[in-house]
Coordinates of C-alpha atoms in Angstrom, one line a residue:
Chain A
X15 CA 0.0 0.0 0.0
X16 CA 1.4 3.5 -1.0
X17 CA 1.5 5.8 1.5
X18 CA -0.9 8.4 0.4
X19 CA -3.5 5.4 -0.2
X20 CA -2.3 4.2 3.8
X21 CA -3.0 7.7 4.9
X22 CA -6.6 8.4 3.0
X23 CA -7.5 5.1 4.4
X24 CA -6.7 5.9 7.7
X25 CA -8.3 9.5 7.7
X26 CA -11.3 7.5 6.1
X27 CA -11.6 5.2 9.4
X28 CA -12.0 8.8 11.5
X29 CA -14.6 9.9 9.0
X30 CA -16.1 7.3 9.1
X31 CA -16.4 6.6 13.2
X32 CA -17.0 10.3 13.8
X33 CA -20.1 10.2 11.1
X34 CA -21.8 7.1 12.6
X35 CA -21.4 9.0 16.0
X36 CA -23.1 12.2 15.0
X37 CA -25.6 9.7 13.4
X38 CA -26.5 7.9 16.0
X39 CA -26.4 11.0 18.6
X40 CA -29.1 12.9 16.8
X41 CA -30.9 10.7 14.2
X42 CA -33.6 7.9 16.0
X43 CA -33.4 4.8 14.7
X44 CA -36.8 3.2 15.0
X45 CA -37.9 5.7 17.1
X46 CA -34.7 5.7 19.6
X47 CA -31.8 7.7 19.5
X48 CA -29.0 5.0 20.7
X49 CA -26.5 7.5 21.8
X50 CA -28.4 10.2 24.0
X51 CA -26.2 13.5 23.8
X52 CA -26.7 13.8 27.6
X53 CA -24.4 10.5 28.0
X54 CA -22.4 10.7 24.7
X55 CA -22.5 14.4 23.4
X56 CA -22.2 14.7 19.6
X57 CA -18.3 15.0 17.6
X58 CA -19.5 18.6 16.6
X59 CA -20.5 19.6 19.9
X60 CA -17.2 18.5 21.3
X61 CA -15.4 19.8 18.0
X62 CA -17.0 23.3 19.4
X63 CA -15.8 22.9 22.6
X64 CA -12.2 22.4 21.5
X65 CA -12.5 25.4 19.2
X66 CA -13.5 27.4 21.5
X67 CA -10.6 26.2 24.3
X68 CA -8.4 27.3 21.9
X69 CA -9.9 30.6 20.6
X70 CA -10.4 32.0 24.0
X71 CA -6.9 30.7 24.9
X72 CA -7.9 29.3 28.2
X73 CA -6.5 25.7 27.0
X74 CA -2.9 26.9 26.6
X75 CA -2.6 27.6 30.7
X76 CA -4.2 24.0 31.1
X77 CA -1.4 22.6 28.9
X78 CA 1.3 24.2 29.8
X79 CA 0.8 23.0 33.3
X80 CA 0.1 19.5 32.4
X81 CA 3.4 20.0 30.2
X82 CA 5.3 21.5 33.2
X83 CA 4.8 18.9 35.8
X84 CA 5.4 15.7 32.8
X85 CA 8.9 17.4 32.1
X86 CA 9.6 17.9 36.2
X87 CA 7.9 14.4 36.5
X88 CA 10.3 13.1 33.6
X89 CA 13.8 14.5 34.7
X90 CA 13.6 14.1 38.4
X91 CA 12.4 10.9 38.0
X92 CA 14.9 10.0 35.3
X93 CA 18.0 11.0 37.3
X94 CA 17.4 9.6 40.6
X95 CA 16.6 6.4 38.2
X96 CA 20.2 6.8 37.0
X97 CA 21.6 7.4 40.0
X98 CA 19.9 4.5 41.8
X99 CA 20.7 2.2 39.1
X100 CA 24.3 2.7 38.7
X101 CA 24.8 3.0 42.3
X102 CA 22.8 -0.2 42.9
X103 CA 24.6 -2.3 39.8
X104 CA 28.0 -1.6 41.4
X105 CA 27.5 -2.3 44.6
X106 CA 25.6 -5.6 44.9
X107 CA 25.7 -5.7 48.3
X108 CA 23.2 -2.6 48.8
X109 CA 21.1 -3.8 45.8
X110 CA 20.6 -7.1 47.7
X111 CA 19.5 -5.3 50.8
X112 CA 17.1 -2.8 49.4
X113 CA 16.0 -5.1 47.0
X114 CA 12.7 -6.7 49.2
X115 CA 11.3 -3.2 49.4
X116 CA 12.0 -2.0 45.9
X117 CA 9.8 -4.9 44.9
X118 CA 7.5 -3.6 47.5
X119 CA 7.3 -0.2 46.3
X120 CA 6.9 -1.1 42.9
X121 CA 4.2 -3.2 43.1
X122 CA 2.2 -0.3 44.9
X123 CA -0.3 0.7 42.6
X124 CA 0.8 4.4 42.4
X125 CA -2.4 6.1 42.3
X126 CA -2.9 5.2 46.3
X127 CA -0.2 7.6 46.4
X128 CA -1.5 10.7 45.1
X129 CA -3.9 11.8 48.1
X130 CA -0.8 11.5 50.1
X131 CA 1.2 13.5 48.0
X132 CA -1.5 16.1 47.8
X133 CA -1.7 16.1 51.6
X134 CA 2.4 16.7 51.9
X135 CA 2.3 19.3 48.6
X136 CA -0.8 20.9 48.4
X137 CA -2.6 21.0 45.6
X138 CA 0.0 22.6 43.1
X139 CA 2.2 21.0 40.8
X140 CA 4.3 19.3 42.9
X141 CA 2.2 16.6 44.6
X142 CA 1.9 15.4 40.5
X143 CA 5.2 15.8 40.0
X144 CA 5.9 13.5 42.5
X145 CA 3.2 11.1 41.4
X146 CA 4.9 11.3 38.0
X147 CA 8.7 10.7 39.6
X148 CA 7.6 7.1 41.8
X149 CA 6.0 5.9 38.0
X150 CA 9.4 7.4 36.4
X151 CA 11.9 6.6 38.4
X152 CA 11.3 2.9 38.3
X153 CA 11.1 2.4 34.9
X154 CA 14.7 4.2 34.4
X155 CA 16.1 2.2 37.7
X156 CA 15.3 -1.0 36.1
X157 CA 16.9 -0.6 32.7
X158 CA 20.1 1.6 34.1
X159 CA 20.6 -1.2 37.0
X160 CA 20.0 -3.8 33.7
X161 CA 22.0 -1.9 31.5
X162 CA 25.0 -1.8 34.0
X163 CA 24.8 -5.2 34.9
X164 CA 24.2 -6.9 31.3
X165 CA 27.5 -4.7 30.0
X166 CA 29.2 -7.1 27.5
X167 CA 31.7 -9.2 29.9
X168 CA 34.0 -9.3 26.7
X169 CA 33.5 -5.2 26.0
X170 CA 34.5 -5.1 29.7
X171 CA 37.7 -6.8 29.4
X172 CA 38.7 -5.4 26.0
X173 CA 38.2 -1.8 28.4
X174 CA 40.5 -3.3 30.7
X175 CA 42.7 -4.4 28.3
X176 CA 43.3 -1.3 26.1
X177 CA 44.5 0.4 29.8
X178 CA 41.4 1.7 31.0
X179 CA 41.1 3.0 35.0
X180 CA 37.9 2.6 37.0
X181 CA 36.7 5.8 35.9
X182 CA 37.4 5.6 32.2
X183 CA 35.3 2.5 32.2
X184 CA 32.6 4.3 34.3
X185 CA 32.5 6.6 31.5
X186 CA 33.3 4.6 28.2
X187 CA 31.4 1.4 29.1
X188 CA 28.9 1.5 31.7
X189 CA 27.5 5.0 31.2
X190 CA 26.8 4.4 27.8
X191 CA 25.4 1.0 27.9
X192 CA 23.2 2.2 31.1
X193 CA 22.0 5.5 28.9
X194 CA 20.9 3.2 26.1
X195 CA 19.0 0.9 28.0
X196 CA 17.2 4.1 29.4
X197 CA 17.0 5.5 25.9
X198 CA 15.4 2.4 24.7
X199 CA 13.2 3.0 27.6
X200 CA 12.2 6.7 26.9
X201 CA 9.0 6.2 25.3
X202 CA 7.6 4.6 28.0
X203 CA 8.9 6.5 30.8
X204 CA 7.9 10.2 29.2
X205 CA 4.4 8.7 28.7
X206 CA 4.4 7.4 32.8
X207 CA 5.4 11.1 33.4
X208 CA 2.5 12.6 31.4
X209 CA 0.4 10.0 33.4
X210 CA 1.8 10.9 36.2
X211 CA 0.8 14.6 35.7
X212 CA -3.0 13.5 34.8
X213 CA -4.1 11.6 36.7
X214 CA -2.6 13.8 39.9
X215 CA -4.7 16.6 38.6
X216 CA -7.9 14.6 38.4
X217 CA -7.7 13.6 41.9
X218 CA -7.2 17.3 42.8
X219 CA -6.0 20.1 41.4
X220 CA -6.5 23.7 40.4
X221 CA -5.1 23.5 36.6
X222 CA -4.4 21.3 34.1
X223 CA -5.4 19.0 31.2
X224 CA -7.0 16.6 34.3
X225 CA -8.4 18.9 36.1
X226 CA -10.2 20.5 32.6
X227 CA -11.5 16.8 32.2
X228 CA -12.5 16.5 36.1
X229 CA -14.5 19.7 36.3
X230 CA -16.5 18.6 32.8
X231 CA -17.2 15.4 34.8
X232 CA -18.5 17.2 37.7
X233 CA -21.0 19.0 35.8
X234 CA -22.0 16.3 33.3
X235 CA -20.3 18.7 30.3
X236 CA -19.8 15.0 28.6
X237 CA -18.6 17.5 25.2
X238 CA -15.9 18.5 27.7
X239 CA -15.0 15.2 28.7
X240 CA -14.3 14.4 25.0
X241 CA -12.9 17.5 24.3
X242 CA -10.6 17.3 27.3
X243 CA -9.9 13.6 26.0
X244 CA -9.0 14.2 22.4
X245 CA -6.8 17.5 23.5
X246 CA -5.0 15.2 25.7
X247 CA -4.1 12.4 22.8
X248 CA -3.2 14.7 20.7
X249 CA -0.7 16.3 23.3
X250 CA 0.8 12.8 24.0
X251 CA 0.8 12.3 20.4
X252 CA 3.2 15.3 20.0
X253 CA 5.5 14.3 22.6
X254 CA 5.8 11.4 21.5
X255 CA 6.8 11.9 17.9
X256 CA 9.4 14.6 20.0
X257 CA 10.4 11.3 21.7
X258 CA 10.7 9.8 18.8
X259 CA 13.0 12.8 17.3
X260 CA 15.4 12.4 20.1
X261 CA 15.7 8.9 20.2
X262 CA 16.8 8.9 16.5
X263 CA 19.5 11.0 17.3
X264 CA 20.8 9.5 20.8
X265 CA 20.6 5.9 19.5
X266 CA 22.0 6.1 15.9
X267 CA 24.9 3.4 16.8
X268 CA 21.8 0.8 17.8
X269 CA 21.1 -1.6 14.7
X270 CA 17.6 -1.4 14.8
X271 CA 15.4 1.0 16.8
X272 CA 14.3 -1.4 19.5
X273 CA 11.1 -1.6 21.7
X274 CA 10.7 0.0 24.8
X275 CA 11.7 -2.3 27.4
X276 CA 10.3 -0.9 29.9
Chain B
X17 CA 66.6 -15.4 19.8
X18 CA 69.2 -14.0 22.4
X19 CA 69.8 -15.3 25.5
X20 CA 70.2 -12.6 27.3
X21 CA 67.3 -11.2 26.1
X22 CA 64.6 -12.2 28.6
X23 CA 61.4 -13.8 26.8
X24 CA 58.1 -11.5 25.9
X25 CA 56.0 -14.2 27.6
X26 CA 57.2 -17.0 30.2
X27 CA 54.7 -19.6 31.6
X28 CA 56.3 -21.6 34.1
X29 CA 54.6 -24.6 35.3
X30 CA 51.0 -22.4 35.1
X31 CA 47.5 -24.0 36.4
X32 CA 44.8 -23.0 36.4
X33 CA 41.7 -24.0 38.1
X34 CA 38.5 -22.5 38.3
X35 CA 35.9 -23.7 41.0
X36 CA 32.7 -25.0 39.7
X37 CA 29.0 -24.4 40.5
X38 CA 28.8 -27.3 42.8
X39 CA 32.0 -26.5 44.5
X40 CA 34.0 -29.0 42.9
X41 CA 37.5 -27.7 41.3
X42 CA 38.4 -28.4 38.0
X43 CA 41.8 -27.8 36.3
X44 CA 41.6 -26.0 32.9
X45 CA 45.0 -26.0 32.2
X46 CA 47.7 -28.2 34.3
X47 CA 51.8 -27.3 34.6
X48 CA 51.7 -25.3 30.9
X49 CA 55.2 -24.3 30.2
X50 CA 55.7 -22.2 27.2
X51 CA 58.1 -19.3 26.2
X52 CA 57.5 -16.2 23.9
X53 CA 60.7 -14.8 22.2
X54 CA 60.5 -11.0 21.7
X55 CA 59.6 -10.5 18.0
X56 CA 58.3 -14.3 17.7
X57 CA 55.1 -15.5 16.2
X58 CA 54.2 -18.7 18.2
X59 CA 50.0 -20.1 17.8
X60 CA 48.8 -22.6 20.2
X61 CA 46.4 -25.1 18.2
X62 CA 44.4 -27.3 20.5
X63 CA 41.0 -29.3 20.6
X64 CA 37.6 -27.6 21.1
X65 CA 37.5 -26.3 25.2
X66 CA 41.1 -27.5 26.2
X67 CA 41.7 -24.2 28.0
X68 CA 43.7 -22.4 25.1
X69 CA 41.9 -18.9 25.8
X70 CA 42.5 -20.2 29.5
X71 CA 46.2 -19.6 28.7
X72 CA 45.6 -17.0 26.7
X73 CA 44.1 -15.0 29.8
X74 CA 47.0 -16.0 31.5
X75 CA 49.6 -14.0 29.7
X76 CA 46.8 -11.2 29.1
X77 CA 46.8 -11.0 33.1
X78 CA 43.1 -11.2 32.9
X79 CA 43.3 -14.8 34.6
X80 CA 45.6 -15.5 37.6
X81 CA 47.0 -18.9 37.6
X82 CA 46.4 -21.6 40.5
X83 CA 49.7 -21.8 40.7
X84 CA 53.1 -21.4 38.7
X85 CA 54.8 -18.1 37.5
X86 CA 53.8 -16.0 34.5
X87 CA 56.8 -13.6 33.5
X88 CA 56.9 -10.8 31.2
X89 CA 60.0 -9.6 29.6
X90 CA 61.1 -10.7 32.5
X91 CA 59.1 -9.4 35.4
X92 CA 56.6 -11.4 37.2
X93 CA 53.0 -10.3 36.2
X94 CA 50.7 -8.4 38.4
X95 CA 47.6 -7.2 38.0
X96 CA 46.7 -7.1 34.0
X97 CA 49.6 -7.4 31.8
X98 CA 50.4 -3.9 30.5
X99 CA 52.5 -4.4 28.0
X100 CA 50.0 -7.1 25.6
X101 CA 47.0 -5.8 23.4
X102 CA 44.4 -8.4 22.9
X103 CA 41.9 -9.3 20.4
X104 CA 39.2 -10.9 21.5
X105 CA 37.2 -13.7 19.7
X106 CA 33.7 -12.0 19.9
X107 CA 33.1 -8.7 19.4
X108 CA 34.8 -6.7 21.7
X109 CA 34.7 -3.1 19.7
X110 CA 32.4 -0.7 21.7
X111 CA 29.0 0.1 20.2
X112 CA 28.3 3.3 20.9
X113 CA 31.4 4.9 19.4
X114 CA 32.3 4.9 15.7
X115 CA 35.3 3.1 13.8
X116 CA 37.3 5.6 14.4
X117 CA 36.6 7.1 18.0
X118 CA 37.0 2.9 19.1
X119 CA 40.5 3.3 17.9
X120 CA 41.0 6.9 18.7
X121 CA 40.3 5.7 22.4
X122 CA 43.2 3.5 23.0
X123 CA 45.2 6.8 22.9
X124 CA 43.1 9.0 24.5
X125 CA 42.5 7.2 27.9
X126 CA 46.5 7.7 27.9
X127 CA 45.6 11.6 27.8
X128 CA 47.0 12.0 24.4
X129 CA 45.0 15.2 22.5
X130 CA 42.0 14.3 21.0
X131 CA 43.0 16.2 17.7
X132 CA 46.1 13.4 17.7
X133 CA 44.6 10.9 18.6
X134 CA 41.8 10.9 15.7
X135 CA 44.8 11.8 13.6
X136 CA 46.4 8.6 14.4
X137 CA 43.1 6.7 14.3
X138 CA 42.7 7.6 11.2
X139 CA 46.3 6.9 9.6
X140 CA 45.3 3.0 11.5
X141 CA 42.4 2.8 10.0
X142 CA 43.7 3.4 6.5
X143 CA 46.6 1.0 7.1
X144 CA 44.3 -2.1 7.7
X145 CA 42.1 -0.5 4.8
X146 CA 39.2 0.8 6.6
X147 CA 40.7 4.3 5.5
X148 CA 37.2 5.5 4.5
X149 CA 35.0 4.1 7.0
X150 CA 35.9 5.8 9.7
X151 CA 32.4 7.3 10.8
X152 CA 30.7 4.0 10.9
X153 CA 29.2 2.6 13.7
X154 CA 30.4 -1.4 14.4
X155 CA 26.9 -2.2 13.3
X156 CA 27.4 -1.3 9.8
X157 CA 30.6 -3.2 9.0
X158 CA 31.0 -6.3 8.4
X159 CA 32.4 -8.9 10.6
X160 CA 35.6 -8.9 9.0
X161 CA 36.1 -5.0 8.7
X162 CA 35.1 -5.3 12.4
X163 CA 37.6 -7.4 13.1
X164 CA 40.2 -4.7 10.8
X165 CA 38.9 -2.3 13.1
X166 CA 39.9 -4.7 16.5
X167 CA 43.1 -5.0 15.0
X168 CA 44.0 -1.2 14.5
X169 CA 42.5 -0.4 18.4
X170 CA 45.0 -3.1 19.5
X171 CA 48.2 -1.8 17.4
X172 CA 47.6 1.8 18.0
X173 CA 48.8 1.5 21.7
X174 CA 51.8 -0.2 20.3
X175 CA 51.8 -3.3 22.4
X176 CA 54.8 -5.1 22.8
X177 CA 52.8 -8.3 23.0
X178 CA 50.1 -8.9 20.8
X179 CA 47.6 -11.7 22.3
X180 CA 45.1 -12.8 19.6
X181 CA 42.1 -15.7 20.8
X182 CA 40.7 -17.4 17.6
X183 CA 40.1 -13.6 15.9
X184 CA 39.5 -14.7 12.3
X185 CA 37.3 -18.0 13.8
X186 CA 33.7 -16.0 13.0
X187 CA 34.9 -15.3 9.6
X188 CA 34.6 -16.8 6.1
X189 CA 37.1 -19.1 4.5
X190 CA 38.6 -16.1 2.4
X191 CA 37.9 -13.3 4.4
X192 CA 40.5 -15.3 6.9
X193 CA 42.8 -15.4 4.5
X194 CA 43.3 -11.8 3.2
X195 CA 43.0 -10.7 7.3
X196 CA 46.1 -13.5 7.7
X197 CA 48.0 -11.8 5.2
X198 CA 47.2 -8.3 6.8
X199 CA 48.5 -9.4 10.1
X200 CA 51.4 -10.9 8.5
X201 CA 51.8 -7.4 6.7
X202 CA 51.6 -5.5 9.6
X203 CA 53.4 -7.6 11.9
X204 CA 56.6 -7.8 9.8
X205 CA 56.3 -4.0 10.4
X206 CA 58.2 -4.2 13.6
X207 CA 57.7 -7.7 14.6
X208 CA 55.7 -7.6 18.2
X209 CA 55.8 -10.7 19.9
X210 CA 52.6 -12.9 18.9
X211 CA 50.4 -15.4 20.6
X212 CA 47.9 -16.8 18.4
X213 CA 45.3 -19.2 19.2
X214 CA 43.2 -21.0 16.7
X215 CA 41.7 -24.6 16.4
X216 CA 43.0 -24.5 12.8
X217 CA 46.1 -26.2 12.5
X218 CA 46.6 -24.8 8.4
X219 CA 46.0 -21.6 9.2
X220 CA 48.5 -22.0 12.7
X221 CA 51.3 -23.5 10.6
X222 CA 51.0 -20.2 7.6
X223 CA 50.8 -17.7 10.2
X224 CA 53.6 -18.5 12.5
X225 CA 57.4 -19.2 13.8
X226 CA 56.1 -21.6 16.2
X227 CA 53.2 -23.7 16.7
X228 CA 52.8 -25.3 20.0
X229 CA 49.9 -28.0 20.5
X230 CA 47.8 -28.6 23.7
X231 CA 46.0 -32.1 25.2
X232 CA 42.3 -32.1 24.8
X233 CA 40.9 -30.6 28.7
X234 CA 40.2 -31.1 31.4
X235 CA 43.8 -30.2 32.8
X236 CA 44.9 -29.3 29.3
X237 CA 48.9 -30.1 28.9
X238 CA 51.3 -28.6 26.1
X239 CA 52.2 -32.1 24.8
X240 CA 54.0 -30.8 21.4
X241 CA 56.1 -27.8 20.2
X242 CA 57.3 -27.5 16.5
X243 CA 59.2 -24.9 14.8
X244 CA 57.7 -24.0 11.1
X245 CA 60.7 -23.4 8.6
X246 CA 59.2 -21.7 6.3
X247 CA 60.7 -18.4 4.9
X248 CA 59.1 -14.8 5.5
X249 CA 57.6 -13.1 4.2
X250 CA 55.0 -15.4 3.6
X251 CA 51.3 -15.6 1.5
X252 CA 48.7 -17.6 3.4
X253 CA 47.4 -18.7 0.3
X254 CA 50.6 -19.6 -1.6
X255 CA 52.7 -20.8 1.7
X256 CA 50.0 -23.7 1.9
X257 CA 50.8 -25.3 -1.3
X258 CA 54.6 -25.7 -0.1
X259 CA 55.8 -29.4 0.1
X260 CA 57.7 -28.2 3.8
X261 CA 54.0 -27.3 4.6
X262 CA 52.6 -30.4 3.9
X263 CA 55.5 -32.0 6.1
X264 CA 54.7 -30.4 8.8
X265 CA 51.2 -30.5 9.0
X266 CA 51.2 -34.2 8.3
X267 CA 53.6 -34.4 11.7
X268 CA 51.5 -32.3 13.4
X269 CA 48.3 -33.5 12.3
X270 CA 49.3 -37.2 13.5
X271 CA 49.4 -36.0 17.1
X272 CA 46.9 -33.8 17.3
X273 CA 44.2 -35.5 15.5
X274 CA 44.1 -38.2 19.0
X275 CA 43.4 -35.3 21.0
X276 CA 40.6 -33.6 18.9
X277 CA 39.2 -37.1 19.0
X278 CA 39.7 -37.4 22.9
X279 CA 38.3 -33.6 23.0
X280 CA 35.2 -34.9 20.8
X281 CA 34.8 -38.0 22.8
X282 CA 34.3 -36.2 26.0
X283 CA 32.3 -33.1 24.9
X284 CA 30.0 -36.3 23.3
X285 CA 29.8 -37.9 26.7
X286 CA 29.1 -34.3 28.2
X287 CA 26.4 -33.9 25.7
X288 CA 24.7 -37.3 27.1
X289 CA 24.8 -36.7 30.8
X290 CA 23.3 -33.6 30.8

C-alpha cells in the first residue's frame, strides 16, 4: 500500500467513526436515539468545545501546566533512576539489601499515592510531579541497573585491556550502555510522566489538562470530557513523535530501533 | 633469539583451576610451560574447550593462575599485563562509538589530545584498509572489517605483546585469509611478539614461527612444540601449497588428530549426561 493510499484510508476510518457518532447521537433509529447527547455528546458539539478552548486561549494555561509537571515528573524521575541504578549495579551488596522493598514499592499501585502526596504538597504542581517521579523513576532504575549489569563481559575486558582506569570505564562502558538501555526506555517512561501529571490533577488540582477533564465530569459537560480527551491524545501524540526525534538521534549506533523495554 | 634477552612471555609450570558451581575444582589447564621470544610469532592449536583462551588470559593478566609463575619480559606479572594488546574472539569493539573514535580511544585514555589521537586513528584505520570508514558505527561493517577495526585499536597502543584468541574463527574461509596476510603485513612491520590461538592447524602453521599444541581438557597439557621453517615473508594462500608445509602438518596432524578425537569424545559424553 502506497503511503498516500495508507494515509486516506486511515483519515477515512475517523470519518467514518465520527459520522456514525453524529448519526446515531441525533438521528432515531426506529424511534430511539441509541446515543443520548446527555451521555455521549455529539463530535460537533465537542469539536466546538475544542475550538472554543483554543480561541479563547484558556486551553494553553491547562497545557502548559500538564506540560510543566510531565517534564519535572520526567527528569527528576529519570535522574534519581540513573543514580539509583548505577549505584545499585555496582555495589551488589546494597542492591541485595534494598532489593525486598524496591519490589514492594513497585508493586504499589501508584495512584494510592496521590492523596498523600496532595496532603504533603498541596494541591500545586508538585504533589503530580511526585506522582509522575515514583511511575518514572522505576522504569529508568530498572533498565540503568540492567544496562550496568548486562554490560558485555568481553567489551569489559577489552576496556580493561586497552588500559582503561575505573573511571574511564565508568564513562566509556557503563555510562553508555546504562543510557541506552534508558533511551530504549524513553517512550515509555515520558508517557508514565504525562500520566503521572493527569491523573494527579484529576484527583485534585486547580489546573491542568485533568483537572479540565475532572471539572467537565462534575457537571456532566460529557462535550468537555471528549474534548478534554482528544486534546489530551493529541498532546501525547506530540511528545511522543518529540520522543521519537530524540531517540533517532541518541541511538543512531543501535542496529535497529528497539522496543521500549520498559 | 638472544639469550640474554629475557622472553616476551614465560609460563612456568602455570594451572589454572576454576571452582565449579557445585563446589568442585576443575583444572583448565595443568603445569603449561611455554616461552614467547620477543619479535616471535608462536599459535597454540588445540582441541575444542582445552583451555587455550585459559592460557591466553594468562599471559593477558586477565586470569591468575592456581599456581606457577607468568613472567613478562622478565618481570613477574601483576595485575593485568600492560604491555600485551588483545583481540578478543567475539566482538569486543564498543558500540556506541564509531570506527574511528573505538581506535581513537586506546590513545586518549592515555591523555594524548583528541585532535592526535583521531589523527592517528585515522592513519590505523587506513593502514588495515578501513581508510574511508571511519564514521561507521560497528553495526554497519562487516564482521571482517570489524575485526580490521579490532586489530587497529589493539596496534595503535603499540603493544609489545600482541595476544590474539581465535580472531579470524567468525569469519569466512577467504575473508580469513586476506586478514592472515594483513597481520602478517603488519606484523613484519616491527615484529611484536605474537600469541595466536586458533583450532586451525593450516592456518597456525601459515601464520607462524612456532606452533605449539595442547591435550584435549580437562587439565589441558602442552604435549608438542614444533618450529615451522618456512621463509618470510609469507602468503597464506601460496605458503599452503609448499611441500615443507605439507611435512609439517602431516607431523603435526598425526598427534593432534588423537586429542581432537579425545576432546570430541568427552564433549559427546558431556552432551549425554546432561
Amino acid at each position: 500500500m502506497s503511503r498516500p493510499v495508507l494515509l486516506l484510508c486511515q483519515f477515512a476510518v475517523a470519518v467514518v467513526a465520527l459520522a456514525l457518532w453524529q448519526f446515531f447521537a441525533t438521528v432515531p433509529v426506529f424511534g430511539k436515539v441509541l446515543l443520548p447527547p446527555f451521555f455521549f455528546s455529539t463530535p460537533i458539539d465537542v469539536a466546538e468545545q475544542i475550538v472554543k478552548w483554543f480561541s479563547t486561549g484558556t486551553i494553553w494555561k491547562h497545557l502548559v501546566i500538564t506540560l510543566w509537571e510531565s517534564i519535572l515528573a520526567f527528569t527528576i524521575g529519570s535522574a534519581l533512576g540513573v543514580l539509583v541504578g548505577f549505584w545499585f549495579a555496582r555495589q551488589p551488596r546494597i542492591a541485595a539489601i534494598f532489593d525486598p522493598y524496591v519490589k514492594m514499592v513497585n508493586a504499589l499501585p501508584r495512584v494510592v499515592l496521590a492523596p498523600i502526596f496532595t496532603l504533603w504538597l498541596g494541591l500545586g504542581i508538585w504533589s503530580k510531579v511526585a506522582l509522575g517521579v515514583t511511575l518514572v523513576f522505576f522504569i529508568v532504575f530498572f533498565n540503568v541497573y540492567q544496562g550496568v549489569k548486562e554490560v558485555s563481559p568481553t567489551v569489559l575486558d577489552n576496556g580493561r585491556m586497552l588500559g582503561m582506569n575505573d573511571r574511564q570505564l565508568m564513562r566509556h562502558v557503563y555510562w553508555p550502555s546504562a543510557l541506552s538501555w534508558m533511551f530504549s526506555s524513553l517512550h515509555t517512561s515520558v508517557g508514565f510522566a504525562v500520566v503521572g501529571a493527569v491523573v494527579g490533577e484529576y484527583l485534585g488540582s486547580a489546573a491542568g489538562l485533568g483537572y479540565l477533564i475532572q471539572q467537565a465530569e462534575g457537571i456532566f459537560d460529557v462535550a468537555g470530557v471528549f474534548a478534554g480527551m482528544f486534546v489530551l491524545s493529541a498532546f501525547v501524540l506530540l511528545i511522543d513523535y518529540g520522543v521519537t526525534l530524540v531517540e533517532r538521534r541518541l541511538l543512531v549506533w543501535r542496529p535497529v530501533s528497539t522496543e521500549g523495554r520498559g | 633469539m638472544a639469550a640474554a634477552e629475557p622472553a616476551a612471555i614465560a609460563l612456568d609450570d602455570a594451572t589454572v583451576a576454576f571452582r565449579l558451581a557445585d563446589s568442585r575444582l576443575y583444572t583448565a589447564v595443568e603445569k603449561a610451560r611455554l616461552t614467547v621470544a620477543n619479535g616471535e610469532f608462536v599459535a597454540i592449536v588445540g582441541p575444542t574447550g582445552c583451555g587455550k583462551s585459559t592460557l591466553l588470559n594468562v599471559a593477558a593478566g586477565l586470569l591468575k593462575p592456581a599456581s606457577g609463575q607468568v613472567a613478562i619480559f622478565g618481570q613477574p606479572l601483576t595485575g593485568l599485563n600492560r604491555d600485551a594488546g588483545y583481540l578478543f574472539q567475539a566482538d569486543a569493539l564498543f558500540p556506541w562509538k564509531t570506527a574511528i573514535d573505538n581506535v581513537a580511544i586506546g590513545l586518549e585514555i592515555t591523555g594524548a589530545p583528541q585532535q592526535h589521537a583521531r589523527q592517528r586513528a585515522q592513519a590505523f584505520l587506513t593502514s588495515v584498509g578501513l581508510g574511508g570508514f571511519g564514521n561507521r558505527y560497528p553495526h554497519m561493517l562487516s564482521g571482517g572489517q570489524r575485526k580490521r577495526v579490532g586489530l587497529a585499536q589493539v596496534l595503535i597502543r603499540d603493544p609489545r605483546i600482541l595476544l590474539m584468541d581465535e580472531p579470524f574463527g567468525p569469519l569466512d574461509a577467504q575473508t580469513r585469509q586476506i586478514m592472515g596476510n594483513l597481520l602478517l603485513e603488519l606484523w613484519n612491520a616491527d615484529r611484536k611478539a605474537v600469541l595466536f590461538v586458533t583450532h586451525d592447524l593450516e592456518e597456525a602453521i601459515a601464520l607462524a614461527d612456532r606452533v605449539v599444541i595442547m591435550s584435549a581438557g580437562p587439565s589441558a597439557r602442552i604435549i608438542g612444540d614444533w618450529r615451522v621453517p618456512l621463509a618470510r615473508p609469507r602468503d597464506i594462500s601460496e605458503v599452503r601449497m609448499e611441500k615443507e608445509f605439507h611435512e609439517l602438518h602431516r607431523e603435526i596432524w598425526s598427534v593432534l588428530k588423537d586429542e581432537v578425537m579425545k576432546g570430541y569424545a568427552q564433549s559427546s559424553e558431556v552432551a549425554e549426561a546432561v
